[in-house]
Amino acid sequence: MVTKRIIPCLDVKDGRVVKGIQFEGLRDAGDPVALAKYYDEQGADELVFLDISASHEGRATMVDVVRETAKALAIPFTVGGGIRTVEDIERILRAGADKVSVNTAALDNPSLLTEGAKKFGAQCIVIAIDAKYSEEDQTWMVYTHGGRNKTTWAVVDWAKEATRLGAGEILLTSMNRDGEKSGFDLAVTRAVREAVTVPVIASGGAGSAEDFYQVLTGDVQADAALAASIFHYKETSVAEVKSYLRNKGVDIR
């Protein structure tokens, strides 16, 4: 049985952790280094750090903040936002990240996935997919630039193509559920999980420990589940979620 992972996410803007609803209405949630230390102590399996405005603003990720956050951690650490070249990937890995997450840049330049995987290994390359259901297309579509721009890619098709190109993991965020605390989008997670052979991290919608159970088990079987709001604002903790899952028989670290 594959061990499931619980992953807090730090959405960082202007050097501070923020959180909104459906990518809008951001409010301050604290200092990234302090929160990273807290989640490490709480027993988080990994941490994701997303510089959420870097791609939209056309600038590089905040390397200094990444370096300081990495120093505070003993767990694997994924960084995304503003990574556009192989040189960017190398700079972030040298700053202390274990993996990089790419979204907008991979759609603009798909060879980035192939080149990154070839140089650093597929396990270092995470494709971040922001998914939103489109009534017009009758399926989930991929969005870029922090959820601002709709692409012509259906989510499942892009997930298959991105992993074929070299991505070793998928970070799948449901924009419809982001910050809503109404539960993960089980349908889109299941669809992507069935379409690929690499690990899938479910993101968007966590509101309770039961939500984690539903997305990690049954016919969905995400490999990991990511959350922000409920952890940042102490509505529950990583330790409480993991305890709940263990009691339900889920294989958790």
Tab-separated table of N, CA, C and O in Angstrom, residues 76-138:
chain	number	residue	atom	x	y	z
A	76	PRO	N	10.626	17.383	2.626
A	76	PRO	CA	10.695	17.810	1.226
A	76	PRO	C	9.887	19.083	0.977
A	76	PRO	O	8.837	19.305	1.585
A	77	PHE	N	10.383	19.879	0.045
A	77	PHE	CA	9.914	21.251	-0.140
A	77	PHE	C	9.804	21.522	-1.641
A	77	PHE	O	10.780	21.405	-2.371
A	78	THR	N	8.591	21.840	-2.105
A	78	THR	CA	8.353	22.136	-3.517
A	78	THR	C	8.093	23.631	-3.685
A	78	THR	O	7.337	24.216	-2.911
A	79	VAL	N	8.704	24.222	-4.693
A	79	VAL	CA	8.556	25.662	-4.937
A	79	VAL	C	8.044	25.902	-6.348
A	79	VAL	O	8.523	25.293	-7.313
A	80	GLY	N	7.058	26.804	-6.477
A	80	GLY	CA	6.532	27.152	-7.788
A	80	GLY	C	6.238	28.632	-7.891
A	80	GLY	O	6.178	29.342	-6.891
A	81	GLY	N	6.061	29.095	-9.120
A	81	GLY	CA	5.740	30.502	-9.375
A	81	GLY	C	6.892	31.225	-10.038
A	81	GLY	O	7.964	31.351	-9.459
A	82	GLY	N	6.716	31.644	-11.271
A	82	GLY	CA	7.751	32.424	-11.960
A	82	GLY	C	8.921	31.614	-12.483
A	82	GLY	O	9.943	32.188	-12.853
A	83	ILE	N	8.785	30.297	-12.532
A	83	ILE	CA	9.867	29.444	-13.035
A	83	ILE	C	9.640	29.216	-14.525
A	83	ILE	O	8.682	28.555	-14.929
A	84	ARG	N	10.532	29.785	-15.339
A	84	ARG	CA	10.316	29.793	-16.785
A	84	ARG	C	11.412	29.094	-17.592
A	84	ARG	O	11.208	28.800	-18.766
A	85	THR	N	12.559	28.847	-16.974
A	85	THR	CA	13.690	28.264	-17.710
A	85	THR	C	14.361	27.171	-16.880
A	85	THR	O	14.127	27.060	-15.670
A	86	VAL	N	15.203	26.409	-17.534
A	86	VAL	CA	15.991	25.388	-16.822
A	86	VAL	C	16.910	26.061	-15.799
A	86	VAL	O	17.131	25.536	-14.704
A	87	GLU	N	17.389	27.257	-16.142
A	87	GLU	CA	18.239	28.009	-15.210
A	87	GLU	C	17.446	28.401	-13.957
A	87	GLU	O	17.979	28.376	-12.840
A	88	ASP	N	16.176	28.764	-14.142
A	88	ASP	CA	15.312	29.070	-12.988
A	88	ASP	C	15.151	27.843	-12.098
A	88	ASP	O	15.196	27.941	-10.864
A	89	ILE	N	14.935	26.691	-12.727
A	89	ILE	CA	14.794	25.439	-11.964
A	89	ILE	C	16.046	25.191	-11.136
A	89	ILE	O	15.967	24.903	-9.935
A	90	GLU	N	17.203	25.340	-11.783
A	90	GLU	CA	18.464	25.100	-11.081
A	90	GLU	C	18.648	26.081	-9.920
A	90	GLU	O	19.085	25.689	-8.822
A	91	ARG	N	18.294	27.328	-10.131
A	91	ARG	CA	18.452	28.334	-9.082
A	91	ARG	C	17.578	28.003	-7.860
A	91	ARG	O	18.025	28.124	-6.714
A	92	ILE	N	16.360	27.559	-8.103
A	92	ILE	CA	15.452	27.226	-7.001
A	92	ILE	C	15.920	25.964	-6.272
A	92	ILE	O	15.873	25.889	-5.032
A	93	LEU	N	16.391	24.980	-7.017
A	93	LEU	CA	16.906	23.763	-6.374
A	93	LEU	C	18.150	24.080	-5.548
A	93	LEU	O	18.318	23.564	-4.431
A	94	ARG	N	18.998	24.939	-6.061
A	94	ARG	CA	20.207	25.326	-5.317
A	94	ARG	C	19.859	26.131	-4.067
A	94	ARG	O	20.608	26.140	-3.085
A	95	ALA	N	18.720	26.821	-4.091
A	95	ALA	CA	18.282	27.609	-2.929
A	95	ALA	C	17.715	26.711	-1.821
A	95	ALA	O	17.435	27.203	-0.727
A	96	GLY	N	17.532	25.418	-2.133
A	96	GLY	CA	17.099	24.487	-1.094
A	96	GLY	C	15.838	23.711	-1.375
A	96	GLY	O	15.429	22.863	-0.568
A	97	ALA	N	15.170	23.991	-2.495
A	97	ALA	CA	13.965	23.226	-2.836
A	97	ALA	C	14.345	21.810	-3.260
A	97	ALA	O	15.424	21.575	-3.812
A	98	ASP	N	13.445	20.858	-3.002
A	98	ASP	CA	13.638	19.480	-3.455
A	98	ASP	C	12.979	19.249	-4.815
A	98	ASP	O	13.414	18.398	-5.591
A	99	LYS	N	11.905	20.015	-5.066
A	99	LYS	CA	11.177	19.900	-6.326
A	99	LYS	C	10.737	21.293	-6.764
A	99	LYS	O	10.643	22.200	-5.938
A	100	VAL	N	10.470	21.446	-8.062
A	100	VAL	CA	9.910	22.696	-8.561
A	100	VAL	C	8.566	22.406	-9.200
A	100	VAL	O	8.347	21.339	-9.780
A	101	SER	N	7.678	23.371	-9.073
A	101	SER	CA	6.355	23.264	-9.671
A	101	SER	C	6.245	24.287	-10.792
A	101	SER	O	6.542	25.462	-10.594
A	102	VAL	N	5.857	23.831	-11.974
A	102	VAL	CA	5.689	24.741	-13.109
A	102	VAL	C	4.262	24.637	-13.627
A	102	VAL	O	3.656	23.572	-13.612
A	103	ASN	N	3.740	25.763	-14.078
A	103	ASN	CA	2.360	25.808	-14.549
A	103	ASN	C	2.319	26.569	-15.868
A	103	ASN	O	2.407	25.990	-16.937
A	104	THR	N	2.233	27.891	-15.788
A	104	THR	CA	2.124	28.740	-16.976
A	104	THR	C	3.268	28.500	-17.960
A	104	THR	O	3.054	28.355	-19.163
A	105	ALA	N	4.494	28.441	-17.448
A	105	ALA	CA	5.664	28.311	-18.330
A	105	ALA	C	5.656	27.013	-19.112
A	105	ALA	O	6.126	26.961	-20.254
A	106	ALA	N	5.131	25.940	-18.513
A	106	ALA	CA	5.105	24.651	-19.199
A	106	ALA	C	4.119	24.664	-20.364
A	106	ALA	O	4.335	24.004	-21.387
A	107	LEU	N	3.047	25.429	-20.232
A	107	LEU	CA	2.088	25.544	-21.335
A	107	LEU	C	2.642	26.433	-22.441
A	107	LEU	O	2.430	26.178	-23.622
A	108	ASP	N	3.396	27.453	-22.058
A	108	ASP	CA	4.024	28.335	-23.052
A	108	ASP	C	5.184	27.636	-23.757
A	108	ASP	O	5.438	27.885	-24.938
A	109	ASN	N	5.896	26.791	-22.992
A	109	ASN	CA	7.091	26.133	-23.510
A	109	ASN	C	7.165	24.704	-22.960
A	109	ASN	O	7.867	24.443	-21.988
A	110	PRO	N	6.424	23.764	-23.578
A	110	PRO	CA	6.359	22.398	-23.059
A	110	PRO	C	7.712	21.704	-22.939
A	110	PRO	O	7.883	20.804	-22.102
A	111	SER	N	8.698	22.125	-23.738
A	111	SER	CA	10.013	21.491	-23.671
A	111	SER	C	10.688	21.727	-22.322
A	111	SER	O	11.632	21.020	-21.956
A	112	LEU	N	10.197	22.715	-21.557
A	112	LEU	CA	10.754	22.958	-20.228
A	112	LEU	C	10.616	21.722	-19.346
A	112	LEU	O	11.515	21.410	-18.557
A	113	LEU	N	9.504	21.005	-19.484
A	113	LEU	CA	9.299	19.779	-18.700
A	113	LEU	C	10.321	18.716	-19.092
A	113	LEU	O	10.922	18.065	-18.230
A	114	THR	N	10.515	18.560	-20.383
A	114	THR	CA	11.454	17.548	-20.879
A	114	THR	C	12.889	17.887	-20.484
A	114	THR	O	13.640	17.033	-19.986
A	115	GLU	N	13.268	19.132	-20.691
A	115	GLU	CA	14.635	19.558	-20.370
A	115	GLU	C	14.891	19.499	-18.865
A	115	GLU	O	15.968	19.077	-18.426
A	116	GLY	N	13.898	19.923	-18.079
A	116	GLY	CA	14.055	19.881	-16.627
A	116	GLY	C	14.183	18.467	-16.109
A	116	GLY	O	15.036	18.167	-15.262
A	117	ALA	N	13.344	17.562	-16.621
A	117	ALA	CA	13.389	16.164	-16.187
A	117	ALA	C	14.700	15.504	-16.602
A	117	ALA	O	15.278	14.707	-15.852
A	118	LYS	N	15.181	15.855	-17.786
A	118	LYS	CA	16.428	15.271	-18.285
A	118	LYS	C	17.621	15.696	-17.427
A	118	LYS	O	18.502	14.901	-17.113
A	119	LYS	N	17.636	16.950	-17.007
A	119	LYS	CA	18.780	17.470	-16.247
A	119	LYS	C	18.709	17.144	-14.759
A	119	LYS	O	19.731	16.837	-14.136
A	120	PHE	N	17.500	17.186	-14.180
A	120	PHE	CA	17.389	17.052	-12.721
A	120	PHE	C	16.623	15.809	-12.264
A	120	PHE	O	16.592	15.505	-11.074
A	121	GLY	N	15.998	15.105	-13.211
A	121	GLY	CA	15.203	13.931	-12.869
A	121	GLY	C	13.725	14.272	-12.812
A	121	GLY	O	13.347	15.340	-12.316
A	122	ALA	N	12.887	13.372	-13.314
A	122	ALA	CA	11.441	13.623	-13.348
A	122	ALA	C	10.869	13.844	-11.954
A	122	ALA	O	9.891	14.578	-11.779
A	123	GLN	N	11.492	13.215	-10.947
A	123	GLN	CA	10.970	13.345	-9.574
A	123	GLN	C	11.050	14.781	-9.064
A	123	GLN	O	10.371	15.142	-8.104
A	124	CYS	N	11.866	15.628	-9.716
A	124	CYS	CA	12.010	17.032	-9.311
A	124	CYS	C	10.994	17.945	-9.986
A	124	CYS	O	10.856	19.100	-9.590
A	125	ILE	N	10.303	17.443	-11.012
A	125	ILE	CA	9.462	18.297	-11.845
A	125	ILE	C	7.982	18.014	-11.578
A	125	ILE	O	7.462	16.948	-11.910
A	126	VAL	N	7.315	18.990	-10.984
A	126	VAL	CA	5.878	18.887	-10.686
A	126	VAL	C	5.115	19.789	-11.651
A	126	VAL	O	5.443	20.967	-11.783
A	127	ILE	N	4.119	19.227	-12.345
A	127	ILE	CA	3.272	20.065	-13.185
A	127	ILE	C	2.063	20.496	-12.349
A	127	ILE	O	1.315	19.667	-11.833
A	128	ALA	N	1.928	21.799	-12.178
A	128	ALA	CA	0.784	22.348	-11.442
A	128	ALA	C	-0.322	22.655	-12.437
A	128	ALA	O	-0.103	23.347	-13.434
A	129	ILE	N	-1.507	22.112	-12.187
A	129	ILE	CA	-2.639	22.313	-13.087
A	129	ILE	C	-3.773	22.988	-12.323
A	129	ILE	O	-4.284	22.438	-11.348
A	130	ASP	N	-4.138	24.198	-12.757
A	130	ASP	CA	-5.275	24.908	-12.190
A	130	ASP	C	-6.488	24.575	-13.053
A	130	ASP	O	-6.546	24.954	-14.228
A	131	ALA	N	-7.440	23.857	-12.463
A	131	ALA	CA	-8.571	23.317	-13.215
A	131	ALA	C	-9.867	24.030	-12.844
A	131	ALA	O	-10.144	24.271	-11.668
A	132	LYS	N	-10.661	24.342	-13.856
A	132	LYS	CA	-11.968	24.966	-13.611
A	132	LYS	C	-12.978	24.344	-14.566
A	132	LYS	O	-12.708	24.202	-15.767
A	133	TYR	N	-14.132	23.982	-14.026
A	133	TYR	CA	-15.149	23.368	-14.884
A	133	TYR	C	-15.761	24.408	-15.812
A	133	TYR	O	-16.119	25.513	-15.394
A	134	SER	N	-15.847	24.059	-17.094
A	134	SER	CA	-16.412	24.954	-18.101
A	134	SER	C	-17.726	24.364	-18.614
A	134	SER	O	-17.733	23.273	-19.189
A	135	GLU	N	-18.811	25.095	-18.406
A	135	GLU	CA	-20.113	24.649	-18.933
A	135	GLU	C	-20.070	24.615	-20.464
A	135	GLU	O	-20.650	23.736	-21.098
A	136	GLU	N	-19.357	25.581	-21.028
A	136	GLU	CA	-19.248	25.658	-22.491
A	136	GLU	C	-18.585	24.415	-23.067
A	136	GLU	O	-19.036	23.853	-24.069
A	137	ASP	N	-17.505	23.970	-22.420
A	137	ASP	CA	-16.754	22.821	-22.926
A	137	ASP	C	-17.226	21.502	-22.323
A	137	ASP	O	-16.802	20.432	-22.762
A	138	GLN	N	-18.047	21.581	-21.290
A	138	GLN	CA	-18.565	20.386	-20.606
A	138	GLN	C	-17.443	19.513	-20.036
A	138	GLN	O	-17.530	18.286	-20.027
